[in-house]
PDB file of C-alpha atoms and ligand atoms in Angstrom:
ATOM      1  CA  MET A  96     128.751 150.332 134.513  1.00  0.00           C
ATOM      2  CA  LEU A  97     127.083 148.806 131.330  1.00  0.00           C
ATOM      3  CA  GLU A  98     128.964 148.577 128.052  1.00  0.00           C
ATOM      4  CA  VAL A  99     127.181 146.792 125.088  1.00  0.00           C
ATOM      5  CA  VAL A 100     129.183 146.275 121.868  1.00  0.00           C
ATOM      6  CA  GLY A 101     127.924 144.930 118.549  1.00  0.00           C
ATOM      7  CA  LEU A 102     125.100 143.066 120.175  1.00  0.00           C
ATOM      8  CA  LYS A 103     123.177 140.607 117.858  1.00  0.00           C
ATOM      9  CA  SER A 104     119.998 138.858 118.831  1.00  0.00           C
ATOM     10  CA  GLY A 105     116.505 137.788 117.509  1.00  0.00           C
ATOM     11  CA  TYR A 106     113.751 135.351 117.762  1.00  0.00           C
ATOM     12  CA  GLY A 107     114.228 131.725 116.454  1.00  0.00           C
ATOM     13  CA  CYS A 108     115.618 132.109 113.074  1.00  0.00           C
ATOM     14  CA  SER A 109     114.756 135.766 112.599  1.00  0.00           C
ATOM     15  CA  GLN A 110     117.491 138.190 113.536  1.00  0.00           C
ATOM     16  CA  VAL A 111     116.514 141.450 114.814  1.00  0.00           C
ATOM     17  CA  LEU A 112     119.626 143.014 116.245  1.00  0.00           C
ATOM     18  CA  PHE A 113     122.666 143.381 113.971  1.00  0.00           C
ATOM     19  CA  GLY A 114     124.956 145.402 116.148  1.00  0.00           C
ATOM     20  CA  VAL A 115     123.659 147.486 118.889  1.00  0.00           C
ATOM     21  CA  ASP A 116     126.288 149.651 120.872  1.00  0.00           C
ATOM     22  CA  LEU A 117     125.161 151.156 124.101  1.00  0.00           C
ATOM     23  CA  GLN A 118     127.000 152.590 127.225  1.00  0.00           C
ATOM     24  CA  VAL A 119     125.542 153.540 130.688  1.00  0.00           C
ATOM     25  CA  GLY A 120     128.074 155.051 133.156  1.00  0.00           C
ATOM     26  CA  LYS A 121     127.544 155.398 136.859  1.00  0.00           C
ATOM     27  CA  GLY A 122     124.800 157.957 137.493  1.00  0.00           C
ATOM     28  CA  ASP A 123     123.919 158.154 133.784  1.00  0.00           C
ATOM     29  CA  ILE A 124     120.249 158.322 132.542  1.00  0.00           C
ATOM     30  CA  VAL A 125     120.555 156.717 129.018  1.00  0.00           C
ATOM     31  CA  THR A 126     117.711 156.612 126.571  1.00  0.00           C
ATOM     32  CA  LEU A 127     117.190 153.955 123.889  1.00  0.00           C
ATOM     33  CA  MET A 128     115.181 155.504 121.039  1.00  0.00           C
ATOM     34  CA  GLY A 129     113.994 154.665 117.675  1.00  0.00           C
ATOM     35  CA  ARG A 130     110.891 153.906 115.683  1.00  0.00           C
ATOM     36  CA  ASN A 131     108.467 151.108 116.417  1.00  0.00           C
ATOM     37  CA  GLY A 132     109.810 147.670 115.753  1.00  0.00           C
ATOM     38  CA  MET A 133     113.556 148.773 115.483  1.00  0.00           C
ATOM     39  CA  GLY A 134     114.663 146.535 118.312  1.00  0.00           C
ATOM     40  CA  LYS A 135     114.621 148.497 121.528  1.00  0.00           C
ATOM     41  CA  THR A 136     112.874 145.950 123.658  1.00  0.00           C
ATOM     42  CA  THR A 137     114.895 143.154 122.124  1.00  0.00           C
ATOM     43  CA  THR A 138     118.130 145.049 122.991  1.00  0.00           C
ATOM     44  CA  ILE A 139     117.041 145.185 126.571  1.00  0.00           C
ATOM     45  CA  ARG A 140     115.838 141.477 126.632  1.00  0.00           C
ATOM     46  CA  ALA A 141     119.109 140.391 125.125  1.00  0.00           C
ATOM     47  CA  LEU A 142     121.225 142.330 127.414  1.00  0.00           C
ATOM     48  CA  ILE A 143     119.510 140.967 130.711  1.00  0.00           C
ATOM     49  CA  GLY A 144     119.609 137.372 129.371  1.00  0.00           C
ATOM     50  CA  LEU A 145     116.024 136.968 128.327  1.00  0.00           C
ATOM     51  CA  ASN A 146     116.918 136.607 124.519  1.00  0.00           C
ATOM     52  CA  HIS A 147     119.465 134.652 123.014  1.00  0.00           C
ATOM     53  CA  VAL A 148     122.645 136.486 122.073  1.00  0.00           C
ATOM     54  CA  LEU A 149     124.062 135.714 118.669  1.00  0.00           C
ATOM     55  CA  GLY A 150     127.043 138.016 118.882  1.00  0.00           C
ATOM     56  CA  GLY A 151     128.639 140.837 120.529  1.00  0.00           C
ATOM     57  CA  GLU A 152     129.332 141.569 124.224  1.00  0.00           C
ATOM     58  CA  VAL A 153     127.815 142.822 127.162  1.00  0.00           C
ATOM     59  CA  VAL A 154     129.960 143.948 130.080  1.00  0.00           C
ATOM     60  CA  PHE A 155     128.369 144.933 133.287  1.00  0.00           C
ATOM     61  CA  ASP A 156     130.078 146.275 136.513  1.00  0.00           C
ATOM     62  CA  GLY A 157     133.525 145.325 134.994  1.00  0.00           C
ATOM     63  CA  ALA A 158     132.539 141.652 134.183  1.00  0.00           C
ATOM     64  CA  LYS A 159     131.330 140.071 130.916  1.00  0.00           C
ATOM     65  CA  VAL A 160     127.720 138.911 131.403  1.00  0.00           C
ATOM     66  CA  THR A 161     126.952 138.072 127.738  1.00  0.00           C
ATOM     67  CA  GLY A 162     124.633 134.982 127.487  1.00  0.00           C
ATOM     68  CA  LEU A 163     124.420 134.541 131.239  1.00  0.00           C
ATOM     69  CA  ARG A 164     121.067 133.380 132.650  1.00  0.00           C
ATOM     70  CA  PRO A 165     118.609 136.194 133.553  1.00  0.00           C
ATOM     71  CA  GLU A 166     118.606 135.413 137.328  1.00  0.00           C
ATOM     72  CA  VAL A 167     122.265 135.524 137.254  1.00  0.00           C
ATOM     73  CA  ILE A 168     122.506 138.959 135.537  1.00  0.00           C
ATOM     74  CA  ALA A 169     119.771 140.155 137.936  1.00  0.00           C
ATOM     75  CA  ARG A 170     121.752 139.193 140.997  1.00  0.00           C
ATOM     76  CA  ARG A 171     124.769 141.073 139.499  1.00  0.00           C
ATOM     77  CA  GLY A 172     122.636 144.124 140.001  1.00  0.00           C
ATOM     78  CA  ILE A 173     120.400 144.911 136.977  1.00  0.00           C
ATOM     79  CA  GLY A 174     116.819 145.640 138.079  1.00  0.00           C
ATOM     80  CA  TYR A 175     114.309 145.249 135.140  1.00  0.00           C
ATOM     81  CA  VAL A 176     110.861 146.845 134.913  1.00  0.00           C
ATOM     82  CA  PRO A 177     109.254 145.237 131.750  1.00  0.00           C
ATOM     83  CA  GLU A 178     106.627 146.772 129.563  1.00  0.00           C
ATOM     84  CA  GLY A 179     103.140 145.971 130.935  1.00  0.00           C
ATOM     85  CA  ARG A 180     104.135 145.952 134.641  1.00  0.00           C
ATOM     86  CA  HIS A 181     103.745 142.237 135.645  1.00  0.00           C
ATOM     87  CA  VAL A 182     103.223 142.534 139.356  1.00  0.00           C
ATOM     88  CA  PHE A 183     102.024 139.495 141.270  1.00  0.00           C
ATOM     89  CA  PRO A 184      98.275 140.163 141.067  1.00  0.00           C
ATOM     90  CA  THR A 185      97.314 137.782 144.038  1.00  0.00           C
ATOM     91  CA  LEU A 186      99.966 139.186 146.358  1.00  0.00           C
ATOM     92  CA  THR A 187      99.528 142.324 148.429  1.00  0.00           C
ATOM     93  CA  VAL A 188     101.697 145.374 147.786  1.00  0.00           C
ATOM     94  CA  HIS A 189     103.757 144.481 150.853  1.00  0.00           C
ATOM     95  CA  GLU A 190     104.287 140.861 149.650  1.00  0.00           C
ATOM     96  CA  ASN A 191     105.243 141.960 146.149  1.00  0.00           C
ATOM     97  CA  LEU A 192     107.833 144.145 147.597  1.00  0.00           C
ATOM     98  CA  VAL A 193     109.322 141.768 149.977  1.00  0.00           C
ATOM     99  CA  ALA A 194     109.259 138.889 147.444  1.00  0.00           C
ATOM    100  CA  THR A 195     112.006 140.525 145.410  1.00  0.00           C
ATOM    101  CA  ALA A 196     113.919 141.871 148.462  1.00  0.00           C
ATOM    102  CA  ALA A 197     117.709 141.194 147.860  1.00  0.00           C
ATOM    103  CA  ASN A 198     119.529 139.791 150.806  1.00  0.00           C
ATOM    104  CA  ARG A 199     121.846 142.635 150.807  1.00  0.00           C
ATOM    105  CA  SER A 200     122.485 145.253 153.399  1.00  0.00           C
ATOM    106  CA  GLY A 201     124.838 148.209 153.802  1.00  0.00           C
ATOM    107  CA  GLN A 202     124.753 151.946 152.907  1.00  0.00           C
ATOM    108  CA  GLY A 203     122.370 152.796 150.141  1.00  0.00           C
ATOM    109  CA  ALA A 204     120.375 149.512 150.404  1.00  0.00           C
ATOM    110  CA  TRP A 205     116.719 149.796 149.421  1.00  0.00           C
ATOM    111  CA  SER A 206     114.264 149.009 152.142  1.00  0.00           C
ATOM    112  CA  LEU A 207     110.444 148.763 152.240  1.00  0.00           C
ATOM    113  CA  SER A 208     110.487 152.223 154.223  1.00  0.00           C
ATOM    114  CA  ARG A 209     112.618 153.878 151.421  1.00  0.00           C
ATOM    115  CA  VAL A 210     110.207 152.599 148.615  1.00  0.00           C
ATOM    116  CA  TYR A 211     107.204 153.650 150.513  1.00  0.00           C
ATOM    117  CA  ALA A 212     108.858 157.169 151.022  1.00  0.00           C
ATOM    118  CA  LEU A 213     109.454 157.257 147.230  1.00  0.00           C
ATOM    119  CA  PHE A 214     105.856 156.160 146.442  1.00  0.00           C
ATOM    120  CA  PRO A 215     103.609 157.233 149.433  1.00  0.00           C
ATOM    121  CA  ARG A 216     100.595 155.755 147.475  1.00  0.00           C
ATOM    122  CA  LEU A 217     102.115 152.198 147.880  1.00  0.00           C
ATOM    123  CA  ALA A 218     102.547 152.938 151.724  1.00  0.00           C
ATOM    124  CA  GLU A 219      98.763 153.762 151.909  1.00  0.00           C
ATOM    125  CA  ARG A 220      97.959 150.519 150.062  1.00  0.00           C
ATOM    126  CA  GLN A 221     100.303 147.987 151.655  1.00  0.00           C
ATOM    127  CA  ARG A 222      97.607 145.289 152.394  1.00  0.00           C
ATOM    128  CA  GLN A 223      95.865 145.765 149.134  1.00  0.00           C
ATOM    129  CA  TYR A 224      96.137 143.079 146.314  1.00  0.00           C
ATOM    130  CA  ALA A 225      98.068 144.170 143.455  1.00  0.00           C
ATOM    131  CA  ARG A 226      95.329 143.320 141.010  1.00  0.00           C
ATOM    132  CA  THR A 227      93.133 145.947 142.756  1.00  0.00           C
ATOM    133  CA  LEU A 228      95.751 148.882 142.094  1.00  0.00           C
ATOM    134  CA  SER A 229      95.330 151.304 139.333  1.00  0.00           C
ATOM    135  CA  GLY A 230      97.533 151.148 136.343  1.00  0.00           C
ATOM    136  CA  GLY A 231      99.707 153.983 137.682  1.00  0.00           C
ATOM    137  CA  GLU A 232     100.033 152.122 141.139  1.00  0.00           C
ATOM    138  CA  GLN A 233     100.876 148.900 139.557  1.00  0.00           C
ATOM    139  CA  GLN A 234     103.636 150.700 137.735  1.00  0.00           C
ATOM    140  CA  MET A 235     105.007 152.165 140.866  1.00  0.00           C
ATOM    141  CA  LEU A 236     104.820 148.793 142.495  1.00  0.00           C
ATOM    142  CA  ALA A 237     106.815 147.266 139.498  1.00  0.00           C
ATOM    143  CA  ILE A 238     109.517 150.075 139.876  1.00  0.00           C
ATOM    144  CA  GLY A 239     109.579 149.413 143.784  1.00  0.00           C
ATOM    145  CA  ARG A 240     110.099 145.712 143.353  1.00  0.00           C
ATOM    146  CA  ALA A 241     112.977 146.267 141.071  1.00  0.00           C
ATOM    147  CA  LEU A 242     114.497 148.726 143.584  1.00  0.00           C
ATOM    148  CA  MET A 243     114.080 146.246 146.334  1.00  0.00           C
ATOM    149  CA  THR A 244     116.711 144.047 144.570  1.00  0.00           C
ATOM    150  CA  ASN A 245     119.182 147.000 145.198  1.00  0.00           C
ATOM    151  CA  PRO A 246     120.085 147.360 141.556  1.00  0.00           C
ATOM    152  CA  LYS A 247     123.118 149.216 140.280  1.00  0.00           C
ATOM    153  CA  LEU A 248     121.345 149.698 136.947  1.00  0.00           C
ATOM    154  CA  LEU A 249     117.680 150.037 136.647  1.00  0.00           C
ATOM    155  CA  VAL A 250     116.106 149.170 133.166  1.00  0.00           C
ATOM    156  CA  LEU A 251     112.667 150.641 132.383  1.00  0.00           C
ATOM    157  CA  ASP A 252     110.775 149.538 129.188  1.00  0.00           C
ATOM    158  CA  GLU A 253     107.874 152.056 128.553  1.00  0.00           C
ATOM    159  CA  ALA A 254     107.262 152.805 132.280  1.00  0.00           C
ATOM    160  CA  THR A 255     104.636 155.601 131.490  1.00  0.00           C
ATOM    161  CA  GLU A 256     102.717 153.816 128.581  1.00  0.00           C
ATOM    162  CA  GLY A 257      99.058 153.943 129.049  1.00  0.00           C
ATOM    163  CA  LEU A 258      99.108 156.058 132.243  1.00  0.00           C
ATOM    164  CA  ALA A 259      97.109 159.221 132.970  1.00  0.00           C
ATOM    165  CA  PRO A 260      99.058 162.424 132.605  1.00  0.00           C
ATOM    166  CA  THR A 261      99.011 163.154 136.249  1.00  0.00           C
ATOM    167  CA  VAL A 262     100.219 159.702 137.151  1.00  0.00           C
ATOM    168  CA  ARG A 263     102.938 159.928 134.409  1.00  0.00           C
ATOM    169  CA  THR A 264     104.292 162.945 136.035  1.00  0.00           C
ATOM    170  CA  GLU A 265     104.470 161.192 139.290  1.00  0.00           C
ATOM    171  CA  ILE A 266     106.592 158.475 137.650  1.00  0.00           C
ATOM    172  CA  TRP A 267     108.894 161.075 136.044  1.00  0.00           C
ATOM    173  CA  THR A 268     109.253 162.765 139.438  1.00  0.00           C
ATOM    174  CA  CYS A 269     110.202 159.610 141.047  1.00  0.00           C
ATOM    175  CA  LEU A 270     112.814 158.941 138.226  1.00  0.00           C
ATOM    176  CA  GLU A 271     114.181 162.372 138.918  1.00  0.00           C
ATOM    177  CA  ALA A 272     114.519 161.468 142.645  1.00  0.00           C
ATOM    178  CA  LEU A 273     116.547 158.288 141.599  1.00  0.00           C
ATOM    179  CA  LYS A 274     118.690 160.296 139.237  1.00  0.00           C
ATOM    180  CA  ALA A 275     119.436 162.680 142.221  1.00  0.00           C
ATOM    181  CA  GLU A 276     120.641 159.538 143.943  1.00  0.00           C
ATOM    182  CA  ARG A 277     122.914 158.756 141.123  1.00  0.00           C
ATOM    183  CA  LEU A 278     121.337 155.522 140.296  1.00  0.00           C
ATOM    184  CA  SER A 279     122.231 154.385 136.628  1.00  0.00           C
ATOM    185  CA  ILE A 280     119.171 154.063 134.470  1.00  0.00           C
ATOM    186  CA  LEU A 281     118.441 152.764 131.006  1.00  0.00           C
ATOM    187  CA  LEU A 282     114.997 153.773 129.610  1.00  0.00           C
ATOM    188  CA  ILE A 283     112.706 153.348 126.687  1.00  0.00           C
ATOM    189  CA  ASP A 284     109.629 155.665 126.564  1.00  0.00           C
ATOM    190  CA  LYS A 285     107.433 157.453 124.025  1.00  0.00           C
ATOM    191  CA  ASN A 286     107.119 160.409 126.043  1.00  0.00           C
ATOM    192  CA  VAL A 287     110.062 162.172 124.484  1.00  0.00           C
ATOM    193  CA  ALA A 288     109.872 165.565 126.065  1.00  0.00           C
ATOM    194  CA  ALA A 289     109.985 164.090 129.438  1.00  0.00           C
ATOM    195  CA  LEU A 290     112.451 161.587 128.398  1.00  0.00           C
ATOM    196  CA  ARG A 291     114.974 164.343 127.047  1.00  0.00           C
ATOM    197  CA  ARG A 292     114.472 166.503 130.382  1.00  0.00           C
ATOM    198  CA  LEU A 293     115.690 163.698 132.370  1.00  0.00           C
ATOM    199  CA  ALA A 294     118.309 161.798 130.310  1.00  0.00           C
ATOM    200  CA  THR A 295     122.022 162.521 130.320  1.00  0.00           C
ATOM    201  CA  ALA A 296     122.615 160.606 127.134  1.00  0.00           C
ATOM    202  CA  HIS A 297     120.970 159.112 124.114  1.00  0.00           C
ATOM    203  CA  THR A 298     121.231 155.974 121.944  1.00  0.00           C
ATOM    204  CA  PHE A 299     119.250 155.791 118.682  1.00  0.00           C
ATOM    205  CA  ILE A 300     118.759 152.492 116.899  1.00  0.00           C
ATOM    206  CA  GLU A 301     117.464 151.734 113.493  1.00  0.00           C
ATOM    207  CA  LYS A 302     116.868 148.194 112.230  1.00  0.00           C
ATOM    208  CA  GLY A 303     118.771 146.624 115.021  1.00  0.00           C
ATOM    209  CA  VAL A 304     121.878 148.907 114.575  1.00  0.00           C
ATOM    210  CA  THR A 305     122.967 151.793 116.817  1.00  0.00           C
ATOM    211  CA  VAL A 306     123.071 154.887 114.284  1.00  0.00           C
ATOM    212  CA  TRP A 307     123.685 157.657 116.849  1.00  0.00           C
ATOM    213  CA  ARG A 308     124.974 158.119 120.345  1.00  0.00           C
ATOM    214  CA  GLY A 309     125.406 161.404 122.227  1.00  0.00           C
ATOM    215  CA  ASN A 310     124.317 163.746 125.085  1.00  0.00           C
ATOM    216  CA  GLU A 311     121.445 165.925 125.209  1.00  0.00           C
ATOM    217  CA  THR A 312     123.394 169.012 124.099  1.00  0.00           C
ATOM    218  CA  ALA A 313     124.677 167.381 121.009  1.00  0.00           C
ATOM    219  CA  LEU A 314     121.157 165.997 120.182  1.00  0.00           C
ATOM    220  CA  ALA A 315     119.688 169.454 120.655  1.00  0.00           C
ATOM    221  CA  ALA A 316     122.417 170.962 118.502  1.00  0.00           C
ATOM    222  CA  ASP A 317     121.291 168.614 115.510  1.00  0.00           C
ATOM    223  CA  PRO A 318     117.619 168.308 115.032  1.00  0.00           C
ATOM    224  CA  HIS A 319     117.993 166.185 112.029  1.00  0.00           C
ATOM    225  CA  VAL A 320     119.038 163.317 114.220  1.00  0.00           C
ATOM    226  CA  PHE A 321     115.699 163.177 115.927  1.00  0.00           C
ATOM    227  CA  ALA A 322     113.709 163.758 112.805  1.00  0.00           C
ATOM    228  CA  ARG A 323     115.583 161.003 111.023  1.00  0.00           C
ATOM    229  CA  TYR A 324     115.510 158.288 113.662  1.00  0.00           C
ATOM    230  CA  VAL A 325     112.269 158.783 115.545  1.00  0.00           C
ATOM    231  CA  GLY A 326     110.555 161.065 112.946  1.00  0.00           C
ATOM    232  CA  LEU A 327     108.636 163.499 115.251  1.00  0.00           C
TER     233      LEU A 327
HETATM  234  N1  ATP B 161     108.416 137.404 120.382  1.00  0.00           N
HETATM  235  C1  ATP B 161     108.767 137.763 119.210  1.00  0.00           C
HETATM  236  N2  ATP B 161     108.910 136.800 118.255  1.00  0.00           N
HETATM  237  C2  ATP B 161     109.227 137.149 117.026  1.00  0.00           C
HETATM  238  N3  ATP B 161     109.600 138.405 116.571  1.00  0.00           N
HETATM  239  C3  ATP B 161     109.458 139.406 117.536  1.00  0.00           C
HETATM  240  C4  ATP B 161     109.166 139.015 118.920  1.00  0.00           C
HETATM  241  N4  ATP B 161     109.035 140.277 119.558  1.00  0.00           N
HETATM  242  C5  ATP B 161     109.450 141.211 118.796  1.00  0.00           C
HETATM  243  N5  ATP B 161     109.740 140.781 117.595  1.00  0.00           N
HETATM  244  C6  ATP B 161     110.065 141.484 116.288  1.00  0.00           C
HETATM  245  O1  ATP B 161     111.319 141.982 116.515  1.00  0.00           O
HETATM  246  C7  ATP B 161     111.385 143.390 115.969  1.00  0.00           C
HETATM  247  C8  ATP B 161     111.841 144.270 116.989  1.00  0.00           C
HETATM  248  O2  ATP B 161     110.872 144.370 118.027  1.00  0.00           O
HETATM  249  P1  ATP B 161     111.100 145.116 119.320  1.00  0.00           P
HETATM  250  O3  ATP B 161     109.889 144.918 120.248  1.00  0.00           O
HETATM  251  O4  ATP B 161     112.407 144.912 119.958  1.00  0.00           O
HETATM  252  O5  ATP B 161     111.004 146.563 118.862  1.00  0.00           O
HETATM  253  P2  ATP B 161     110.790 148.017 119.678  1.00  0.00           P
HETATM  254  O6  ATP B 161     111.727 148.906 118.950  1.00  0.00           O
HETATM  255  O7  ATP B 161     110.969 147.714 120.980  1.00  0.00           O
HETATM  256  O8  ATP B 161     109.513 148.568 119.068  1.00  0.00           O
HETATM  257  P3  ATP B 161     108.240 149.002 119.924  1.00  0.00           P
HETATM  258  O9  ATP B 161     108.546 150.522 120.105  1.00  0.00           O
HETATM  259  O10 ATP B 161     106.977 148.806 118.924  1.00  0.00           O
HETATM  260  O11 ATP B 161     107.922 148.445 121.153  1.00  0.00           O
HETATM  261  C9  ATP B 161     110.029 143.601 115.290  1.00  0.00           C
HETATM  262  O12 ATP B 161     110.056 143.400 113.997  1.00  0.00           O
HETATM  263  C10 ATP B 161     109.149 142.630 116.044  1.00  0.00           C
HETATM  264  O13 ATP B 161     108.118 142.205 115.196  1.00  0.00           O
END
């Protein structure tokens, strides 16, 4: 589904990524972990076309997408939920969702009713302006909007950051439901316990380089990996 090899990227003349390798297979839930400032968000931004790629390759769904424009990569089927939500504040919940609805149909296509079934709270607030929603509801809306593009891969950056524990649990439950549907997901999150319960594979980066990859069984078998690269 997604194969990233030797990805290099940065900001202006400051290089941040020096060789990130990452793989997400169909139905996989893959984490991107590492200490603060190691390049997790930059990796995501580079692979979806928001940051300039200095080297390496990104292959998505069998085709090279390295360096393509973000809207082109999004249309290929990568749904992105950025850190900090970014819903349209002056549109209603309903308008936010239809604004990103992809012009695709067929089996498995996301519809308003499917998003509302996943997030009943959004259904109750359909006519409410997005700016009046709680942080957790805005996060649900951000995920719902990404789903309305019918992604083959959903990318979430800190989806539970700053949310109350009960709301976090709701987001994790929703991600479990998406996992059961075999949607491929790449995610960054500081809530490591929940992340590890959900994920099928992990990627650790340090100073812009992939330093460890493996499944949860391999990670659990080697506690030094976690201590060394995340330090908890
Ligand atoms: N817009 C920017 N301009 C310049 N440098 C940036 C910019 N955004 C991030 N950086 C730098 O790039 C490096 C990697 O940042 P990045 O946000 O990718 O890390 P991260 O692993 O996601 O960290 P965190 O967990 O703190 O979000 C950091 O040194 C950061 O200061």
